[in-house]
Every structure is written in structure tokens, then in C-alpha cells.
Amino acid sequence: MKKIVLLLSLLFVLTFQFESAFSQRFPKPEFENGHQQPPTLTPAPRASLMQWFDVFVLLASLSVASWLVIKKRSRRGVFWLSVFSLAYFGFYREGCICPVGSVQNIVLGMFHPGYVIPATVVLFFAMPLIFTLFFGRTFCAGVCPLGAMQDLVLYKPVNLKPWLQKALGLIPYIYLGLAVLYAATATDFIICRYDPFVGFFRFDATFSMFFLGGIFMLMSLFIGRPYCRFLCPYGVLLNLTSLVSRKHLTIAPTKCIQCRLCEDSCPFGAIEVPSPVKPAEMRETTVQRFLILTIIIPVLVFAGGFAGGRIHEKLASVHPKVELAQHLLNPEKEVTEEMRVNLDAFKTAGKPTKELFAEVAVILHDFYVGGWILGGFLGLVFGLSLANLSKFKYQPDYITNKGTCFSCARCVDYCPVKDENPILQKPQN
Amino acid sequence: MEQHQEGNKIDRRKFLNSGIRATIVLGIGGLGFSLLKNLSAEELVWQLDASKCIQCGRCATSCIMTPSAVKCIHVYAMCGYCDLCGGFFRPETKQLTTAAENQLCPTSAIKRKFVEEPFFEYEIIENLCIGCGKCVKGCEAFGNGSLQLQVSHNLCKNCNQCAIARVCPADAFSRVPVKSPYLFKGFGNKKLVKPAEDDE
């Protein structure tokens, strides 16, 4: 019986093959007992409208953060806001979408017209920058879930030596440069891939992700916000914009009285200690330094660019197509199990090898140009930080470093100067 | 006199700062504007093109979720309701019973239900499915190919960079607007698949 039906159905298929829009080996059966074929379930994704709600929450929390930092000068307020942000952007939204990663979407959108970028992503990228431009890094203080994660577990901050801090502070530039390079060449989104905290937000991740996150969490107990200070690529942009911010958190509400109480209050090393008054520099020394720097910086830029251009193949080798082409070019190369599947998949797809090589040539050229730009950029960063270090800055008061300060408002609580302090106020007649 | 000079200096710095500030605002505005032509108001989600899928098994292992957000979805409209289901039974199976040793699925996520002679219905239990694609391969080899791997969007975290897309050898993943997140293969008629919210 079964065989007959099977045979009949096969016959049926063969006869009506050309009539049906799609060929099936076995036709859809007609049930005699009235059995209803269940619908195919395609669970819907989260509504698009919710994305706009996220934008609204971001705008609201940025406004509240700026108000708390600039107007209220309230550490407690910032603390509770960061708890909220951690809960909403972190654990509820599970770390996606975040402004830190949006850098890559923007870059991909710029270089690949085919990539349609959601408007909400552009807003997520731009809004914290604009707020920073006017109020300092209030985004870092109370809105960023990654920052909040580290800030809330900070138990016993250890002060790092200034030279170490300066040296490690260069890593974010490298990270940003690489992230932009890989996003521009549509290779990978490395910021998202190596996001150490997203695994905690989701309570689920691969072992390596948890491992990385665990290391950062352990470090965060003793080193204030290690990711923010020494890795965060978005922090680079915030740092630079914050330097020219219109308003910024100040330690003393009015005039600093140099009481030194705030000196050790900053766990992030962002308080600048007053410099002892130094005699004015000799004019010759200034000119000499200026001359040396005008030579050194272009040399560094060029050297960086040259080095970047030299290693462009290494940089490109993580691109899956480049990797594939490398294996096709030298078949003797040791093939991993994973690579074998890739090679098989490529062969079954039936794409001509020539086409792949042509594509890879374009990718390699992009990487060559990108390598030069990346190297030049890093050389410039290095040169400018040398210039910055060699310059003596006189400043009489305890102030926050506008670039590196996260506006967390911890120092505010240490300052004895009060706005309503009658002694400091102008005598009223 | 001295104070006046100092005041001037601060003003100059302020002027410079606001100049830079205005430049950055303009820059961000310009960036937004330049992106405008390929800007979409819609969110993007990850889509698995079932026609490209080669069932390599990486969906099961590479997703940041355990188990994977990629699941086997049964397109019933394509199913032949075979007794000897290539997606359900191991190739060398002798008895067509639901005994564990006969099943292809490593987690027994396929429920075999008798409908009427000689038809059986196969249902995927989403909680158990790990997205390994073994059944998909079997169904494609011996059946109609009605079992297909798809990103289950109620589970997908919609990572900015899908971890599976990065390692997919067939390049089957892409970012698509949220409107049409599923892409089945094998039939042109999209009406065969109903969105889940419609049946409630």
C-alpha cells in the first residue's frame, strides 16, 4: 500500500512537475481525515518602534546626566542614573545597540553605499558626542552601561603612575584605528566582537567572552574603569570633543582654595594637580622644541604610514575572502578542519576562482591604503602626545582634565567649598 | 592692565573652543547628511538565506547564545509528510520507529505524529532544537527540503556583528530591514508562510 502510494505520488510529481511553481519530490498530501496543516511559525522580531524608544531613553538619560553633573553636582544622582542605565541599556537591551559599537556602523555606512544604516544608529552615535561637546563626558558618567558596569564594582582604586596611564592611554587610538579599518573594509566589527561585558548583559556568551569579561571585572575592582580608560574606542572621540566642551564638571563650585582634599579622590587619575610656579621658559628653548617637533611629527606620520602599508597583508589576512584566496593560491598550506569546510563550500557554490581573486585584489588594495592611513594616524597621535608631554602647562588650581574626566562627580563631594559659603561670597551691602 | 590681558587670553581660548565646537557640530551634521541617502528608518536584523545554507553545523556552535538562535523551521506547506523522513531517521535505520537510535536529531527535537496512512507530520520543538542542521541536510537529500534553518527572531539578540555570519562558509547571512526577516527557499509563494502573530 505504502509503496503504491509512493509510486503514485512520484508519478504525480513527474506529471505535474512543470505546472507547480516549485518542484517537490513528494507532493503535498490531501488528508482524508480533514487534518489541517499547521502554519509555519516565523516569530516576529522586536518592533522597530522600540528602537525609537531607545533613542528617547538615551536622549532623556543624557539630559538628566548633564543636569545632574553640571547643575546639581550630585554624585548620588549620577550613581543612581548609572544603575538605571546599566539596567536598561545593559541588562534589558542586552548591550545592543550602544554608541560605542555604532562607530563601526557609521564607518561601514560611509564606505559601503550598499549598507543601509538605520537612522536610530546614527542618532545613537551622534547624541553622546553632541552632549559631550556642551557638557563634558556626561555620557560616560551616567549613561554608558559598559562604564557603569565597571564603575559600580570599583572597590579599592589604585592610583596608576602617570607615565603608565599616558602610555596605556594610547591603546584606544590603536583600537579605534583598527576598528575603523576593519569596518571600512567590511571585514569585521571588532569592537562588538571583543566587547567584554556584553556576555554578562546576556547571561550567555562563549567561554572566551566570559573570560575576557571576567578579567576586566577583576581589574575593575582595583583599577578604575580599565576598559573606558585604556581601550574604549568611542572614548577617544569623547575625549577629544570634551576638550572643547562648553561647560564641564568643576571640582570646586566657585574658587579652588587648594586644600588638597580632592587630590586622591579621582579613581581615574583625571585630576590635575597645581603646578609649582616655574620661571618663564627661555625663548630659545621654545623655538628649539618647536623646530624639533615640526621635524619629528611628520617623520612619525610617514614612518607610521610606511609601517602600516608594509603590514597591510597581515592586517587583511583576517578577512575571510583573503584567507580563502590564500589557501587556494597555495594548496600545500596546512588546512584546518574549519578551512576545509570553507573551501568545500566555495567549490560547491561554483563561483569562478578568478572572480574571487579579483575581489581579493580590491580588498588588498583597500587594506594597503587603509594601512597607510592607519599608520599615519597612529604616528600623528604619538607625535602629538609627545608634543603635549614636552610642553609645560602652568595652572594654579586643582582642576579636572577635561579630556579624561568621566564627569562621575566623585571629587565634588570632597570639595569643602560651597556655593552658599558666606566667606567666599561677595560681601553684600 | 595685566588683568585685562588675562581676560583677553581667556576670551581667545573661548573663541577658539567655540570655533572647534561649531566645526564638530557641523561635521557630525554633515556626516549625518551624507549618510542620508542610504539611511533607513528601519532597524536591521540578521537573515539566513536558506537557499545558500550548506548545513555546515556552525550555526549550532558559533551563536553567542546557547542553544543557538538559529533554529530549524518547518515549512509545512512544502512537506511531503513522508513515512520514511530523511530529516527524522538516520540513513541506515531499519525500523521506522521513534526509538532514539533511529533518530537523526541529536536532541530529539523532532516530534513525529501519525496523521493518516501513510502520512506523518513532523514538528520541531523549538526549545530542544540546537540549529545543527542535520535534519535539514537529510530532508534536502531525500525529501522536499521543507526543513530549513532560519534565524528565530524572538531569540536572536540581533548583535551588531552576528557571530555566525562571520564564520558562515556559504555567506548566507545578511542584514535586512526588519520587515522581511525570514527567507525560505523552494517556493515562490510567500503566502504559504504566515507570520506568527497572525495565528494568535
XYZ file of C-alpha atoms in Angstrom:
629
model
C 0.000 0.000 0.000
C 2.694 2.402 1.065
C 4.751 1.592 -1.958
C 1.852 2.119 -4.301
C 1.124 5.496 -2.798
C 4.741 6.414 -3.044
C 4.858 5.308 -6.644
C 1.671 7.126 -7.462
C 2.899 10.229 -5.819
C 6.116 10.009 -7.734
C 4.129 9.699 -10.938
C 2.038 12.615 -9.852
C 5.097 14.697 -9.245
C 6.573 13.810 -12.596
C 3.393 14.706 -14.472
C 2.674 17.949 -12.726
C 6.223 18.995 -12.213
C 6.060 21.743 -14.742
C 2.806 23.091 -13.507
C 3.897 23.815 -9.993
C 5.981 26.859 -9.294
C 8.426 24.783 -7.312
C 9.374 21.221 -7.853
C 8.820 18.901 -4.951
C 9.910 15.324 -4.730
C 6.776 14.435 -2.816
C 3.574 16.361 -3.326
C 1.677 17.940 -0.511
C -0.792 15.285 0.615
C -4.536 15.690 0.674
C -5.693 14.425 4.017
C -8.874 12.389 4.077
C -9.457 12.827 7.789
C -9.527 16.588 7.464
C -6.197 17.111 9.156
C -5.201 20.749 8.998
C -1.664 21.512 8.086
C -0.215 23.740 10.787
C 1.171 27.118 9.785
C 4.902 27.670 9.626
C 5.907 29.706 12.623
C 8.042 32.730 11.976
C 8.349 34.529 15.304
C 8.455 38.284 14.819
C 11.435 40.347 15.897
C 11.169 43.185 18.353
C 9.094 46.008 16.944
C 11.009 48.663 15.068
C 9.221 51.312 17.069
C 11.027 50.162 20.186
C 14.265 51.301 18.622
C 12.941 54.847 18.664
C 12.002 54.374 22.282
C 15.658 53.510 22.965
C 16.681 56.757 21.285
C 14.255 58.594 23.517
C 15.632 56.884 26.637
C 19.157 57.773 25.549
C 18.204 61.405 24.998
C 16.420 61.567 28.342
C 19.229 59.950 30.280
C 21.844 62.147 28.606
C 19.841 65.215 29.591
C 19.413 64.003 33.158
C 23.109 63.105 33.388
C 24.174 66.544 32.174
C 21.776 68.245 34.550
C 22.992 66.154 37.485
C 26.641 66.822 36.704
C 26.606 70.479 35.711
C 23.684 71.900 37.678
C 23.079 69.608 40.635
C 26.672 68.457 41.045
C 25.303 65.335 42.648
C 27.369 62.163 42.807
C 24.438 60.291 44.269
C 22.255 61.280 41.348
C 24.878 60.186 38.834
C 25.253 56.905 40.706
C 21.559 56.086 40.524
C 21.368 57.146 36.916
C 24.193 54.777 36.058
C 22.365 51.994 37.882
C 19.336 52.715 35.715
C 21.435 52.820 32.546
C 23.079 49.539 33.427
C 19.664 48.009 33.952
C 18.106 49.427 30.790
C 20.857 49.625 28.163
C 22.802 46.791 29.747
C 20.597 44.073 31.089
C 17.289 44.904 29.412
C 18.551 45.899 25.973
C 21.446 43.482 26.358
C 24.141 45.883 25.275
C 22.885 46.327 21.734
C 22.621 48.937 20.413
C 25.324 51.030 22.012
C 27.091 54.204 20.884
C 30.492 52.539 21.307
C 29.801 49.989 18.611
C 27.847 52.403 16.420
C 31.152 53.914 15.277
C 31.579 50.855 13.082
C 28.107 51.102 11.568
C 28.790 54.729 10.685
C 32.096 53.838 9.048
C 30.568 50.903 7.182
C 27.761 53.182 6.010
C 30.277 55.756 4.782
C 32.354 53.331 2.768
C 29.684 50.940 1.575
C 26.728 52.668 -0.033
C 25.017 49.298 -0.183
C 24.762 49.145 3.581
C 21.567 50.822 4.673
C 22.170 52.333 8.065
C 19.228 52.747 10.432
C 18.593 56.356 11.432
C 18.472 55.322 15.069
C 22.066 54.104 14.862
C 23.186 57.483 13.539
C 21.400 59.143 16.447
C 22.995 56.747 18.913
C 26.366 57.702 17.516
C 25.812 61.447 17.383
C 23.843 62.275 20.518
C 26.509 61.445 23.132
C 29.083 63.373 21.082
C 26.890 66.459 20.894
C 26.147 66.304 24.614
C 29.860 65.915 25.329
C 30.551 68.940 23.200
C 28.429 71.035 25.508
C 28.610 69.370 28.929
C 31.649 67.119 29.009
C 31.601 63.338 29.155
C 28.304 63.023 30.977
C 27.566 60.043 28.744
C 30.435 58.157 30.366
C 29.336 59.282 33.813
C 25.811 58.013 33.890
C 24.567 56.605 30.600
C 27.088 54.129 29.231
C 26.269 50.632 30.522
C 29.844 49.444 29.993
C 31.153 52.282 32.135
C 28.509 51.726 34.790
C 29.384 48.045 34.968
C 32.978 48.862 35.881
C 32.208 51.898 37.976
C 29.770 50.081 40.228
C 32.229 47.347 41.186
C 35.121 49.730 41.859
C 36.147 48.653 45.330
C 39.656 49.861 46.131
C 41.074 52.111 43.454
C 44.807 52.019 42.941
C 46.462 55.082 41.515
C 48.454 54.323 38.422
C 51.714 56.095 37.716
C 51.191 58.989 35.308
C 53.607 57.607 32.733
C 51.813 54.267 32.710
C 48.494 55.978 32.389
C 49.711 58.095 29.487
C 51.235 55.084 27.731
C 48.170 52.886 28.170
C 46.027 55.815 27.117
C 47.397 55.413 23.585
C 45.832 51.950 23.189
C 42.321 53.307 22.465
C 43.672 55.163 19.445
C 45.110 51.938 18.067
C 41.871 50.111 18.809
C 39.791 52.823 17.178
C 42.074 52.861 14.140
C 41.826 49.093 13.713
C 38.064 49.123 14.262
C 37.629 51.785 11.600
C 39.908 49.921 9.201
C 38.048 46.640 9.627
C 34.637 48.285 9.446
C 35.587 50.306 6.368
C 36.734 47.162 4.595
C 33.599 45.316 5.781
C 35.781 42.679 7.398
C 34.532 42.573 10.939
C 33.121 44.624 13.792
C 35.922 44.074 16.271
C 34.541 46.411 18.938
C 31.423 44.284 19.237
C 33.300 41.032 18.937
C 35.636 41.843 21.794
C 33.100 43.663 23.917
C 33.972 42.225 27.341
C 30.692 42.948 29.112
C 28.016 42.013 26.637
C 28.231 38.400 27.806
C 27.229 39.446 31.306
C 24.363 41.521 29.969
C 23.001 38.463 28.197
C 23.981 35.926 30.832
C 25.218 33.962 27.895
C 28.387 34.003 25.846
C 31.236 31.884 24.643
C 33.890 30.961 27.153
C 36.452 33.375 25.705
C 33.982 36.257 26.005
C 33.275 35.432 29.633
C 36.966 35.034 30.286
C 37.750 38.444 28.842
C 34.849 39.971 30.745
C 35.955 38.274 33.955
C 39.443 39.718 33.640
C 38.050 43.186 33.126
C 35.663 42.837 36.046
C 38.508 41.702 38.312
C 40.646 44.594 37.181
C 37.749 46.980 37.702
C 37.794 46.173 41.409
C 41.135 47.905 41.798
C 41.723 49.937 38.652
C 39.034 52.477 37.896
C 37.235 51.728 34.623
C 40.056 49.926 32.804
C 38.034 49.451 29.622
C 36.953 53.085 29.437
C 40.427 54.451 30.011
C 42.653 52.049 28.157
C 40.528 50.503 25.434
C 37.266 52.253 24.653
C 37.484 53.480 21.059
C 34.438 55.706 21.409
C 36.164 57.247 24.423
C 38.773 58.643 22.032
C 36.118 60.652 20.249
C 34.533 61.700 23.536
C 37.907 62.673 24.944
C 38.658 64.942 22.007
C 35.231 66.545 21.910
C 35.216 67.011 25.661
C 38.414 69.066 25.428
C 36.456 71.860 23.785
C 33.247 71.367 25.735
C 31.284 74.476 26.525
C 30.675 73.539 30.130
C 32.363 70.914 32.199
C 32.241 69.489 35.660
C 34.410 71.537 38.007
C 35.734 70.269 41.300
C 35.094 73.480 43.201
C 31.806 75.228 42.576
C 33.443 78.619 42.790
C 37.103 79.221 43.558
C 39.549 76.440 44.393
C 41.197 77.027 47.756
C 43.956 74.427 47.169
C 43.051 72.475 50.276
C 44.259 69.222 48.616
C 41.221 67.313 49.858
C 40.250 66.221 46.366
C 43.772 65.223 45.406
C 43.229 61.477 45.754
C 39.502 61.446 45.174
C 39.630 60.599 41.493
C 39.967 56.865 40.848
C 40.646 57.581 37.173
C 43.623 59.888 37.570
C 41.815 62.738 35.886
C 42.578 65.457 38.436
C 45.404 67.775 37.545
C 47.482 68.860 40.487
C 48.515 72.511 40.588
C 51.936 73.043 39.163
C 54.545 74.848 41.205
C 55.220 78.228 39.673
C 58.067 77.944 37.253
C 60.106 80.709 35.732
C 59.200 81.509 32.173
C 60.913 79.348 29.611
C 63.802 80.692 27.596
C 62.719 81.762 24.164
C 65.465 79.708 22.532
C 64.264 76.524 24.205
C 60.743 77.115 22.969
C 61.901 77.692 19.421
C 64.183 74.689 19.571
C 61.391 72.448 20.819
C 59.063 73.764 18.181
C 61.601 73.018 15.475
C 62.297 69.527 16.727
C 58.591 68.762 16.894
C 57.946 70.068 13.390
C 60.511 67.596 12.174
C 59.587 64.698 14.431
C 55.837 64.712 13.853
C 55.900 64.425 10.042
C 58.622 61.808 10.334
C 56.470 59.827 12.750
C 53.440 60.152 10.484
C 55.400 58.963 7.497
C 57.096 56.150 9.384
C 53.745 55.015 10.759
C 52.179 55.121 7.330
C 55.058 53.180 5.836
C 54.842 50.525 8.536
C 51.066 50.328 8.095
C 51.481 49.889 4.364
C 54.046 47.173 4.919
C 51.834 45.055 7.154
C 48.655 45.503 5.121
C 48.644 41.854 4.067
C 48.868 40.762 7.665
C 46.020 43.102 8.534
C 43.973 41.793 5.635
C 44.538 38.123 6.364
C 41.643 38.008 8.828
C 39.252 38.852 6.011
C 37.502 35.561 5.154
C 37.820 36.065 1.399
C 41.513 36.873 1.665
C 42.034 33.810 3.818
C 40.206 31.674 1.296
C 42.248 33.053 -1.592
C 45.471 32.401 0.290
C 44.527 28.754 0.647
C 43.502 28.474 -2.988
C 46.770 30.012 -4.110
C 48.989 27.635 -2.208
C 47.283 24.303 -1.814
C 50.236 22.950 0.150
C 49.367 25.227 3.027
C 48.145 23.379 6.082
C 44.376 23.263 6.066
C 42.418 23.276 9.296
C 39.149 21.433 9.609
C 37.306 24.733 9.531
C 39.123 25.910 6.459
C 38.363 22.656 4.674
C 34.636 23.305 5.122
C 35.116 26.807 3.772
C 36.998 25.517 0.762
C 34.359 22.882 0.083
C 31.630 25.470 0.403
C 33.412 27.698 -2.055
C 33.793 24.861 -4.529
C 30.150 23.794 -4.297
C 28.979 27.385 -4.689
C 30.607 27.259 -8.108
C 31.948 30.786 -8.126
C 34.906 31.151 -10.506
C 38.235 31.399 -8.705
C 39.190 34.328 -10.916
C 36.251 36.323 -9.620
C 37.349 35.697 -6.044
C 40.913 36.722 -6.808
C 39.718 39.922 -8.445
C 37.668 40.700 -5.334
C 40.597 39.921 -3.078
C 42.855 42.206 -5.120
C 40.449 45.071 -4.468
C 40.287 44.208 -0.773
C 44.077 44.094 -0.546
C 44.354 47.456 -2.225
C 41.848 48.894 0.251
C 43.910 47.466 3.065
C 47.070 48.958 1.597
C 45.530 52.434 1.548
C 43.911 51.804 4.916
C 47.210 50.582 6.355
C 48.926 53.803 5.306
C 46.163 55.917 6.785
C 46.041 53.894 9.996
C 49.824 54.027 10.419
C 49.938 57.727 9.643
C 47.148 58.407 12.103
C 48.907 56.475 14.852
C 52.150 58.304 14.096
C 50.313 61.594 14.392
C 48.729 60.570 17.687
C 52.097 59.530 19.030
C 53.755 62.720 17.853
C 51.073 64.956 19.263
C 51.160 63.233 22.618
C 54.931 63.743 22.669
C 54.355 67.411 21.919
C 51.779 67.560 24.676
C 54.156 65.947 27.167
C 57.034 68.242 26.320
C 55.009 71.352 26.940
C 54.925 72.817 30.411
C 51.462 73.828 31.444
C 51.116 76.236 34.305
C 47.913 76.015 36.234
C 47.307 77.157 39.782
C 44.222 75.179 40.840
C 43.028 71.631 41.194
C 41.089 71.058 38.033
C 39.771 68.094 36.132
C 41.429 67.067 32.928
C 38.652 67.938 30.505
C 39.596 65.120 28.191
C 39.953 62.155 30.501
C 37.464 63.174 33.202
C 34.361 60.963 33.098
C 32.317 63.591 34.968
C 31.395 60.995 37.585
C 31.316 63.816 40.190
C 33.145 61.860 42.887
C 35.551 64.734 43.513
C 32.684 67.137 44.104
C 31.876 65.538 47.441
C 35.444 66.104 48.622
C 35.473 69.814 47.953
C 34.757 71.906 51.042
C 33.970 74.988 49.015
C 30.258 75.515 48.949
C 28.287 77.767 46.754
C 26.487 79.271 49.708
C 29.625 79.640 51.792
C 29.281 83.172 53.181
C 33.019 83.699 53.440
C 33.575 83.075 49.776
C 30.643 85.087 48.635
C 30.984 88.689 47.818
C 30.160 90.876 50.799
C 26.673 92.199 50.450
C 25.854 95.697 51.487
C 46.392 96.207 32.628
C 47.556 92.730 33.468
C 44.073 91.621 34.322
C 42.791 92.998 31.094
C 45.341 90.963 29.191
C 44.401 87.820 31.052
C 40.787 88.434 30.237
C 41.703 88.738 26.609
C 43.578 85.465 26.679
C 40.677 83.582 28.132
C 38.409 85.103 25.553
C 40.685 83.970 22.790
C 40.697 80.437 24.110
C 36.949 80.514 24.471
C 36.603 81.765 20.935
C 38.859 79.012 19.654
C 36.922 76.405 21.597
C 33.578 77.534 20.317
C 35.034 77.593 16.825
C 36.133 73.978 17.131
C 32.827 73.114 18.712
C 30.906 74.604 15.826
C 33.138 72.709 13.402
C 32.466 69.398 15.146
C 28.718 70.016 15.217
C 28.838 70.863 11.538
C 30.969 67.784 10.936
C 28.505 65.475 12.658
C 25.657 67.188 10.840
C 27.466 66.794 7.548
C 28.163 63.157 8.272
C 24.514 62.550 9.025
C 23.567 64.384 5.867
C 25.984 62.433 3.712
C 24.600 59.204 5.134
C 21.088 60.429 4.459
C 20.797 58.838 1.049
C 21.349 55.389 2.418
C 19.614 55.963 5.677
C 16.651 53.900 6.663
C 14.169 54.483 9.416
C 14.006 50.779 9.991
C 16.003 48.547 12.218
C 18.158 45.897 10.603
C 18.040 42.235 11.549
C 20.064 39.215 10.511
C 18.650 36.941 7.875
C 19.695 33.464 6.892
C 19.213 32.791 3.212
C 18.103 29.165 3.275
C 18.981 28.654 -0.377
C 22.628 29.430 0.339
C 22.826 27.351 3.513
C 25.021 24.267 3.290
C 24.276 22.949 6.819
C 27.870 23.031 7.967
C 26.741 22.984 11.588
C 28.390 26.241 12.625
C 25.057 27.858 13.464
C 24.869 25.485 16.405
C 28.314 26.316 17.711
C 29.057 29.922 16.765
C 25.997 31.765 18.038
C 26.644 33.750 21.201
C 23.537 32.094 22.607
C 23.411 28.567 23.891
C 21.456 26.996 22.338
C 21.734 28.920 19.119
C 19.120 31.416 17.966
C 19.205 29.670 14.618
C 16.535 27.007 14.595
C 15.148 24.578 12.164
C 11.799 25.851 10.989
C 9.374 23.523 9.293
C 7.688 24.869 6.214
C 4.698 22.523 6.388
C 3.415 23.680 3.028
C 6.413 22.041 1.393
C 6.389 18.854 3.434
C 5.513 15.584 1.800
C 4.538 14.052 5.155
C 6.696 11.048 4.298
C 6.752 7.972 6.471
C 10.429 7.500 5.734
C 11.508 11.020 6.551
C 15.065 11.859 5.580
C 15.131 14.538 8.196
C 13.885 12.353 11.009
C 15.563 8.993 10.509
C 19.195 8.125 10.289
C 20.113 6.892 6.806
C 20.720 3.274 7.826
C 17.672 2.940 10.024
C 15.845 -0.374 9.600
C 12.728 0.150 11.657
C 10.711 3.296 11.221
C 10.092 3.850 14.913
C 10.731 6.830 17.117
C 13.375 4.944 19.063
C 16.256 7.223 19.939
C 18.781 5.216 17.988
C 16.783 5.761 14.815
C 16.604 9.499 15.114
C 18.894 11.811 13.252
C 18.303 14.746 15.578
C 20.891 14.739 18.381
C 18.430 16.285 20.822
C 15.245 14.519 19.680
C 13.744 17.872 18.821
C 11.551 16.495 16.079
C 8.158 15.134 17.062
C 6.748 12.541 14.694
C 2.975 12.353 14.678
C 0.812 9.942 12.777
C -1.807 11.709 10.677
C -3.300 9.021 8.491
C -1.956 6.178 6.437
C 0.756 6.745 5.142
C 1.341 10.295 6.324
C 3.280 11.536 9.285
C 3.659 15.072 10.480
C 6.951 16.332 11.838
C 7.048 19.141 14.312
C 10.175 20.922 15.539
C 10.271 21.555 19.260
C 11.981 24.912 19.337
C 13.317 24.618 22.882
C 15.204 21.460 22.015
C 16.469 22.443 18.580
C 20.105 23.499 18.586
C 20.233 24.551 14.957
C 22.781 21.935 13.885
C 21.032 21.455 10.569
C 21.391 17.651 10.454
C 17.699 17.200 9.724
C 17.846 19.977 7.162
C 20.579 18.152 5.335
C 18.643 14.886 5.474
C 15.432 16.452 4.276
C 17.198 18.169 1.441
C 18.913 14.959 0.359
C 15.903 12.638 0.483
C 12.833 14.838 0.765
C 11.285 18.089 -0.296
C 13.598 20.310 1.686
C 10.808 21.586 3.886
C 13.035 21.670 6.954
C 15.078 24.847 6.790
C 17.393 26.708 9.086
C 16.312 30.221 9.932
C 17.207 32.856 12.492
C 14.479 32.682 15.095
C 13.871 36.353 15.698
C 12.197 36.015 19.058
C 15.508 34.572 20.309
C 18.065 36.440 18.217
C 19.799 39.186 20.157
C 20.454 40.961 16.898
C 24.128 41.555 17.620
C 25.706 44.343 15.686
C 28.010 41.735 14.202
C 26.459 38.295 14.058
C 28.984 35.754 15.287
C 27.613 33.128 12.927
C 27.660 35.438 9.920
C 31.365 35.911 10.466
C 32.130 32.212 10.130
C 29.412 31.156 7.709
C 31.222 29.428 4.837
C 28.342 29.948 2.435
C 27.968 33.656 3.148
C 24.297 33.062 3.814
C 23.792 35.781 6.440
C 22.987 39.374 5.708
C 21.487 42.416 7.399
C 17.987 43.100 6.159
C 15.242 45.544 7.138
C 13.065 44.229 9.908
C 10.015 43.937 7.653
C 11.011 40.666 5.978
C 13.315 38.851 8.354
C 12.751 35.307 7.042
C 13.903 33.921 3.740
C 12.798 30.406 2.907
C 13.724 28.599 -0.210
C 11.965 26.385 -2.634
C 8.698 28.151 -3.257
C 7.789 31.474 -4.693
C 4.517 31.797 -2.862
C 5.213 33.707 0.313
C 1.621 33.308 1.455
C 2.493 29.774 2.483
C 4.251 31.190 5.482
C 2.247 33.169 7.943
C 3.793 35.494 10.487
C 3.417 34.077 13.964
C 1.307 36.906 15.331
C -1.414 36.225 12.765
C -2.451 32.912 14.204
C -2.963 34.197 17.685
